[in-house]
Amino acid sequence: KHLPLSQYNNNSNNKIMSSSINRRMWSTKFTAAFRCRLPIVSAPMAGVSGGLLAACVCKAGGLGMIAAGHFQDVSKLEKEIQIFREEMNDMPTTTDTTAEKESQSQQQKSSDLSIGFIGFSALSTPNGWKDYEYILKHHRPKAVQFFAPSIILQPKDGISNVQLAHEYNSKFIAQVGSMSEAKEAIRHKVDAIICQGSEAGGHGLRRELGSSTMALASQVSKMTNIPVLAAGGIVNGKHLASALCVCDGASIGTRFWASKESIGNPVLQQELIKDNSCDDVVRTTVFDQIQNELSTIKWPHPYHSVGALRNQTSLEWEGKTAQELHSAIDKTDLLDEYKSAQKASDPRVVCILSGEGVGEIGSVEGAYDVTLRIEEEAIESINRLQSLCKCN
């Protein structure tokens, strides 16, 4: 059943038990369309979001995403898919042990697989399209997510990545950073839209081209009936409750980057739980200008912008012109020094992706517990709001 929030236990001291989880259902457009208990998505962060992290979020009731990233190695993705499936098979069943319930439980476990792709690189070649169709055909994900850009047409016959996903009964989630991108996604009949605001960590539209999280999510929600999720600066239940005021759920990145199941660099991960605030996060093109010189896959305009923790590199070059930075790249040892810092995982120099909500992350915890705490905090926040308005 879908229970009204007033029937939830609002005692924050109570532990959340598996038996109670199975009785709690949130009712939003997103949970209905994607058969999730919670309106929470763990963002598919390249180099961070593997099969174990995705499975733990799914176990807690959200939609856990595995990152295919640039999608240059199918076997690497399939290893994470295998980890996901093995972890989901360990998922405890409910107290109802009827054959019908057990069958439904196994079907749910096998259908929770969701994968996120970086558009400009994942489908940049005919082989990329073949590999994409292979994953859809052989692994049958519940959902795929694309961004940068979210909508791509196959040069040969004009078929879109959305159409191909739908041919294999996978739902399609488009991550957008502007109203124009959202309108294009709606035209292509996507199944959900993630509105990434400029507060978000990781790659996204340059600040001057994007919008704030809540404003974008609210305005996209007004022009469509499909589920809309907010992304950017959301790390706890208070933020989720805020998002639910304007849309149907939230996609969360940085909070899950700081989880035990993350496959990201553990040295850089520790920087997320230091004494940070939103002032310590910057959306900048500096890191991509440097890293594009060191990588065979170069982030293109307008996505060559990241939300990251401020450090010596950002402070030195932010505000200076691109020409000045490129001149330093050509005439100094800047690239060699940056490569050495990457090998040493030096947080003073290298890019540490982070959203503006990082100041409210205090520790690295398990993704399952993080997800359930976000739920409890959201319930408390919504109940608190209800108490603020009383009828005479």
Coordinates of C-alpha atoms in Angstrom, one line a residue:
K1 CA 0.0 0.0 0.0
H2 CA 0.9 3.6 -0.4
L3 CA 0.8 5.0 3.1
P4 CA 0.3 8.7 3.9
L5 CA 3.2 10.3 5.7
S6 CA 1.1 10.8 8.8
Q7 CA 1.1 7.0 9.3
Y8 CA 4.9 6.8 9.4
N9 CA 6.7 6.6 12.7
N10 CA 8.4 9.9 13.2
N11 CA 10.7 8.8 16.0
S12 CA 14.2 9.4 14.7
N13 CA 15.7 7.2 17.4
N14 CA 14.1 4.1 16.0
K15 CA 16.1 1.7 13.9
I16 CA 14.8 0.9 10.4
M17 CA 14.1 -2.8 10.1
S18 CA 13.8 -4.7 6.9
S19 CA 10.2 -5.8 7.8
S20 CA 9.1 -2.1 8.1
I21 CA 10.9 -1.2 4.8
N22 CA 8.7 -3.5 2.9
R23 CA 5.6 -1.8 4.2
R24 CA 6.7 1.8 3.3
M25 CA 5.9 3.0 -0.1
W26 CA 6.3 6.5 -1.5
S27 CA 3.9 7.5 -4.2
T28 CA 5.3 9.9 -6.8
K29 CA 5.3 9.8 -10.6
F30 CA 8.8 8.5 -10.5
T31 CA 8.2 5.6 -8.0
A32 CA 5.1 4.6 -10.0
A33 CA 6.8 4.6 -13.4
F34 CA 10.1 3.0 -12.3
R35 CA 8.6 0.6 -9.7
C36 CA 10.8 2.0 -6.9
R37 CA 9.9 2.3 -3.2
L38 CA 11.8 5.6 -2.9
P39 CA 12.0 8.6 -5.1
I40 CA 15.8 8.5 -4.9
V41 CA 18.4 7.8 -7.7
S42 CA 22.1 7.3 -7.1
A43 CA 23.8 9.1 -9.9
P44 CA 26.0 7.1 -12.3
M45 CA 29.3 8.8 -11.5
A46 CA 32.1 7.5 -13.8
G47 CA 34.9 5.9 -11.8
V48 CA 32.7 5.9 -8.6
S49 CA 29.4 4.1 -9.2
G50 CA 29.9 0.4 -9.5
G51 CA 27.7 -2.6 -9.1
L52 CA 27.9 -2.9 -5.3
L53 CA 27.0 0.8 -4.8
A54 CA 24.0 0.5 -7.1
A55 CA 22.8 -2.7 -5.5
C56 CA 22.9 -1.3 -2.0
V57 CA 20.8 1.7 -3.1
C58 CA 18.3 -0.7 -4.8
K59 CA 18.1 -2.8 -1.7
A60 CA 17.2 0.2 0.3
G61 CA 14.4 1.0 -2.2
G62 CA 16.0 3.5 -4.5
L63 CA 17.2 3.3 -8.1
G64 CA 20.9 2.5 -8.0
M65 CA 22.8 3.3 -11.2
I66 CA 26.0 1.7 -12.5
A67 CA 28.2 4.1 -14.4
A68 CA 29.2 3.0 -17.9
G69 CA 30.9 6.4 -18.2
H70 CA 32.6 6.9 -21.6
F71 CA 31.8 3.2 -22.3
Q72 CA 35.1 2.2 -23.9
D73 CA 35.3 -1.2 -22.3
V74 CA 32.2 -3.4 -22.4
S75 CA 33.9 -6.2 -20.3
K76 CA 34.5 -3.7 -17.5
L77 CA 30.9 -2.7 -17.4
E78 CA 29.8 -6.4 -17.5
K79 CA 32.0 -7.1 -14.4
E80 CA 30.1 -4.4 -12.5
I81 CA 26.8 -5.8 -13.8
Q82 CA 27.8 -9.2 -12.4
I83 CA 28.7 -7.7 -9.0
F84 CA 25.3 -6.0 -9.0
R85 CA 23.4 -9.2 -9.7
E86 CA 25.4 -11.2 -7.1
E87 CA 24.7 -8.6 -4.5
M88 CA 21.0 -8.4 -5.4
N89 CA 20.7 -12.2 -5.1
D90 CA 21.8 -11.9 -1.5
M91 CA 18.9 -9.5 -0.8
P92 CA 16.8 -10.7 2.1
T93 CA 13.2 -11.7 1.3
T94 CA 10.1 -10.6 3.3
T95 CA 8.4 -12.7 5.9
D96 CA 5.8 -13.7 3.3
T97 CA 7.2 -16.9 1.8
T98 CA 4.5 -17.9 -0.6
A99 CA 5.6 -19.0 -4.0
E100 CA 4.0 -16.1 -5.7
K101 CA 5.7 -13.5 -3.5
E102 CA 9.1 -15.3 -3.9
S103 CA 8.7 -15.2 -7.7
Q104 CA 7.8 -11.5 -7.7
S105 CA 10.8 -10.8 -5.5
Q106 CA 13.2 -12.7 -7.8
Q107 CA 11.7 -10.9 -10.8
Q108 CA 12.2 -7.5 -9.1
K109 CA 15.8 -8.3 -8.3
S110 CA 16.6 -9.3 -11.9
S111 CA 14.9 -6.2 -13.3
D112 CA 16.5 -3.5 -11.1
L113 CA 19.6 -3.1 -13.2
S114 CA 20.1 0.6 -14.4
I115 CA 23.1 2.0 -16.3
G116 CA 24.2 5.6 -17.0
F117 CA 26.2 6.7 -20.1
I118 CA 28.1 9.8 -21.1
G119 CA 26.6 10.6 -24.5
F120 CA 29.2 12.3 -26.5
S121 CA 31.8 9.6 -26.0
A122 CA 29.7 6.4 -25.4
L123 CA 28.0 6.7 -28.8
S124 CA 30.7 8.4 -30.8
T125 CA 31.4 5.5 -33.1
P126 CA 29.4 2.7 -34.9
N127 CA 31.0 0.2 -32.4
G128 CA 29.7 2.3 -29.5
W129 CA 26.2 1.9 -30.9
K130 CA 26.7 -1.8 -31.3
D131 CA 27.9 -2.2 -27.8
Y132 CA 25.0 -0.1 -26.5
E133 CA 22.5 -2.4 -28.3
Y134 CA 24.4 -5.4 -27.0
I135 CA 24.0 -4.3 -23.4
L136 CA 20.3 -3.6 -24.0
K137 CA 19.7 -6.9 -25.6
H138 CA 21.8 -9.2 -23.3
H139 CA 21.4 -7.5 -19.9
R140 CA 17.9 -5.9 -20.3
P141 CA 18.4 -3.0 -17.9
K142 CA 15.3 -1.5 -16.3
A143 CA 16.6 1.9 -17.2
V144 CA 19.4 3.7 -19.0
Q145 CA 20.4 7.3 -18.4
F146 CA 22.3 9.6 -20.8
F147 CA 23.7 13.1 -20.5
A148 CA 26.2 15.3 -22.3
P149 CA 24.1 15.2 -24.4
S150 CA 21.1 13.1 -23.4
I151 CA 19.7 12.7 -26.9
I152 CA 21.8 11.3 -29.7
L153 CA 20.8 10.2 -33.2
Q154 CA 22.5 7.3 -35.0
P155 CA 24.1 8.8 -38.2
K156 CA 23.2 5.8 -40.3
D157 CA 19.5 5.7 -40.0
G158 CA 18.5 8.5 -37.6
I159 CA 17.3 6.2 -34.8
S160 CA 17.8 7.8 -31.4
N161 CA 19.3 6.3 -28.2
V162 CA 15.8 6.7 -26.7
Q163 CA 14.2 4.6 -29.5
L164 CA 16.8 1.9 -29.2
A165 CA 16.3 1.6 -25.4
H166 CA 12.5 1.4 -25.9
E167 CA 12.9 -1.4 -28.5
Y168 CA 14.4 -3.5 -25.6
N169 CA 11.8 -2.3 -23.1
S170 CA 14.3 -0.2 -21.1
K171 CA 13.1 3.1 -19.7
F172 CA 15.1 6.1 -20.7
I173 CA 16.2 8.9 -18.4
A174 CA 17.5 12.1 -19.8
Q175 CA 19.7 14.3 -17.7
V176 CA 19.5 17.9 -18.7
G177 CA 20.9 21.2 -17.6
S178 CA 18.6 23.7 -19.3
M179 CA 15.1 24.2 -20.5
S180 CA 16.1 23.8 -24.1
E181 CA 17.6 20.4 -23.4
A182 CA 14.5 19.4 -21.4
K183 CA 12.2 20.4 -24.3
E184 CA 14.3 18.2 -26.7
A185 CA 14.1 15.3 -24.3
I186 CA 10.3 15.6 -24.1
R187 CA 10.1 15.7 -27.9
H188 CA 12.0 12.4 -28.0
K189 CA 9.5 10.8 -25.5
V190 CA 11.9 10.0 -22.7
D191 CA 10.5 8.3 -19.6
A192 CA 12.0 10.7 -17.0
I193 CA 14.1 13.8 -16.8
I194 CA 16.8 14.6 -14.3
C195 CA 17.3 18.4 -14.0
Q196 CA 21.0 19.0 -13.1
G197 CA 21.5 22.4 -11.6
S198 CA 24.7 24.4 -11.4
E199 CA 25.1 23.4 -7.7
A200 CA 25.9 19.8 -8.9
G201 CA 29.2 18.1 -8.7
G202 CA 30.8 16.6 -11.7
H203 CA 30.4 17.6 -15.4
G204 CA 27.5 19.7 -16.6
L205 CA 26.7 22.8 -18.5
R206 CA 28.9 25.8 -17.9
R207 CA 27.5 28.0 -15.2
E208 CA 26.5 30.8 -17.6
L209 CA 24.5 28.3 -19.6
G210 CA 22.8 26.3 -16.8
S211 CA 20.3 27.1 -14.1
S212 CA 19.9 26.4 -10.4
T213 CA 18.5 23.0 -9.4
M214 CA 15.1 23.9 -7.9
A215 CA 14.3 26.6 -10.5
L216 CA 15.1 24.2 -13.4
A217 CA 13.3 21.2 -11.8
S218 CA 10.2 23.3 -11.0
Q219 CA 9.9 24.8 -14.5
V220 CA 10.5 21.5 -16.3
S221 CA 7.8 19.9 -14.1
K222 CA 5.3 22.5 -15.2
M223 CA 5.6 21.7 -18.8
T224 CA 5.4 17.9 -18.8
N225 CA 3.6 15.0 -17.1
I226 CA 6.6 12.6 -17.1
P227 CA 8.6 12.2 -13.9
V228 CA 11.1 14.9 -13.1
L229 CA 14.0 14.6 -10.7
A230 CA 16.2 17.3 -9.2
A231 CA 20.0 16.9 -9.1
G232 CA 22.5 19.3 -7.6
G233 CA 23.4 20.0 -4.0
I234 CA 21.1 17.3 -2.6
V235 CA 22.7 15.1 0.1
N236 CA 20.1 14.5 2.8
G237 CA 16.4 14.1 3.6
K238 CA 15.8 17.8 4.0
H239 CA 17.0 18.4 0.5
L240 CA 14.9 15.5 -0.8
A241 CA 11.8 17.0 0.9
S242 CA 12.6 20.4 -0.8
A243 CA 12.9 18.7 -4.2
L244 CA 9.6 16.9 -3.7
C245 CA 7.9 20.3 -3.4
V246 CA 8.8 21.0 -7.0
C247 CA 9.2 17.6 -8.7
D248 CA 9.0 13.9 -8.2
G249 CA 12.3 12.9 -6.6
A250 CA 16.0 13.4 -6.5
S251 CA 19.2 12.1 -8.2
I252 CA 22.0 12.2 -5.6
G253 CA 25.7 12.1 -6.4
T254 CA 28.2 13.5 -3.9
R255 CA 26.6 11.8 -0.9
F256 CA 27.0 8.4 -2.6
W257 CA 30.6 9.3 -3.7
A258 CA 31.2 9.5 0.0
S259 CA 30.0 5.9 0.6
K260 CA 31.9 2.7 1.5
E261 CA 30.8 1.0 -1.7
S262 CA 32.2 3.8 -3.9
I263 CA 35.0 2.6 -6.2
G264 CA 36.5 6.1 -6.4
N265 CA 39.9 7.1 -5.2
P266 CA 39.8 6.6 -1.4
V267 CA 42.4 9.4 -0.8
L268 CA 40.3 12.0 -2.7
Q269 CA 37.1 10.6 -1.1
Q270 CA 38.4 11.7 2.3
E271 CA 38.4 15.3 1.2
L272 CA 34.6 15.2 1.0
I273 CA 34.2 14.7 4.7
K274 CA 36.5 17.4 5.9
D275 CA 35.3 20.8 7.2
N276 CA 33.7 21.9 3.9
S277 CA 30.9 24.2 3.0
C278 CA 29.2 25.3 -0.1
D279 CA 31.8 28.1 -0.4
D280 CA 34.4 25.4 -1.0
V281 CA 32.8 24.3 -4.2
V282 CA 33.3 25.9 -7.6
R283 CA 31.9 25.3 -11.0
T284 CA 34.9 25.8 -13.3
T285 CA 36.4 24.9 -16.7
V286 CA 39.9 25.0 -15.4
F287 CA 40.2 21.3 -14.7
D288 CA 38.9 20.3 -18.1
Q289 CA 41.3 22.7 -19.8
I290 CA 44.1 20.8 -18.2
Q291 CA 42.8 17.3 -18.2
N292 CA 41.7 17.5 -21.9
E293 CA 45.4 17.9 -22.7
L294 CA 46.1 14.7 -20.9
S295 CA 43.2 12.5 -22.1
T296 CA 42.3 10.9 -25.4
I297 CA 38.7 11.6 -24.6
K298 CA 38.2 15.4 -24.3
W299 CA 35.1 17.0 -22.8
P300 CA 33.5 19.2 -25.4
H301 CA 31.7 22.6 -25.1
P302 CA 29.3 23.2 -23.4
Y303 CA 29.9 20.3 -21.0
H304 CA 33.6 21.1 -20.2
S305 CA 32.7 22.4 -16.8
V306 CA 32.8 20.6 -13.4
G307 CA 31.6 21.2 -9.9
A308 CA 34.6 20.5 -7.7
L309 CA 36.3 21.3 -4.4
R310 CA 38.4 24.4 -4.6
N311 CA 42.1 23.8 -4.3
Q312 CA 45.4 25.3 -5.4
T313 CA 44.8 24.7 -9.1
S314 CA 41.3 26.3 -9.2
L315 CA 42.4 29.2 -7.0
E316 CA 45.4 29.9 -9.2
W317 CA 43.6 29.8 -12.5
E318 CA 40.0 30.7 -11.9
G319 CA 39.4 34.2 -13.2
K320 CA 42.3 34.1 -15.7
T321 CA 41.6 33.7 -19.4
A322 CA 41.7 30.4 -21.2
Q323 CA 44.5 31.8 -23.3
E324 CA 46.6 32.4 -20.2
L325 CA 46.1 28.8 -19.0
H326 CA 46.9 27.4 -22.4
S327 CA 50.0 29.5 -22.6
A328 CA 51.1 28.0 -19.3
I329 CA 50.4 24.5 -20.6
D330 CA 52.5 25.1 -23.6
K331 CA 55.4 27.0 -22.0
T332 CA 55.7 25.5 -18.4
D333 CA 55.8 22.2 -16.7
L334 CA 52.1 22.5 -15.6
L335 CA 51.0 19.3 -17.4
D336 CA 53.9 17.2 -16.0
E337 CA 53.2 18.6 -12.5
Y338 CA 49.5 17.8 -12.8
K339 CA 50.2 14.2 -14.0
S340 CA 52.5 13.7 -11.1
A341 CA 49.8 15.0 -8.7
Q342 CA 47.3 12.6 -10.3
K343 CA 49.7 9.6 -9.6
A344 CA 50.2 10.8 -6.0
S345 CA 46.4 11.6 -5.5
D346 CA 47.4 15.1 -4.3
P347 CA 44.2 16.8 -3.3
R348 CA 45.9 20.2 -3.4
V349 CA 46.3 19.9 -7.2
V350 CA 43.9 17.4 -8.8
C351 CA 40.2 17.7 -9.5
I352 CA 37.9 16.4 -6.7
L353 CA 34.3 16.3 -8.0
S354 CA 31.8 17.6 -5.5
G355 CA 28.4 19.3 -5.3
E356 CA 27.6 22.2 -3.1
G357 CA 25.9 20.0 -0.5
V358 CA 29.2 18.5 0.5
G359 CA 29.3 20.7 3.7
E360 CA 26.5 18.5 5.1
I361 CA 28.5 15.2 4.7
G362 CA 30.3 14.2 7.8
S363 CA 31.5 10.7 7.2
V364 CA 31.9 7.8 4.8
E365 CA 29.1 5.4 5.4
G366 CA 27.3 2.4 3.7
A367 CA 25.1 3.4 0.8
Y368 CA 22.2 1.3 2.2
D369 CA 22.2 3.2 5.5
V370 CA 22.7 6.5 3.7
T371 CA 19.6 5.9 1.6
L372 CA 17.4 4.9 4.5
R373 CA 18.6 7.9 6.6
I374 CA 17.7 10.2 3.7
E375 CA 14.2 8.7 3.8
E376 CA 13.8 9.2 7.5
E377 CA 15.1 12.7 7.3
A378 CA 12.7 13.5 4.5
I379 CA 9.7 12.1 6.5
E380 CA 10.7 14.2 9.5
S381 CA 11.0 17.3 7.3
I382 CA 7.7 16.8 5.7
N383 CA 6.0 16.2 9.0
R384 CA 7.6 19.3 10.4
L385 CA 6.2 21.4 7.5
Q386 CA 2.8 19.9 8.1
S387 CA 3.0 21.1 11.8
L388 CA 3.8 24.7 10.8
C389 CA 0.3 25.2 9.3
K390 CA -2.6 24.6 11.7
C391 CA -6.2 25.2 11.1
N392 CA -8.2 26.9 13.8

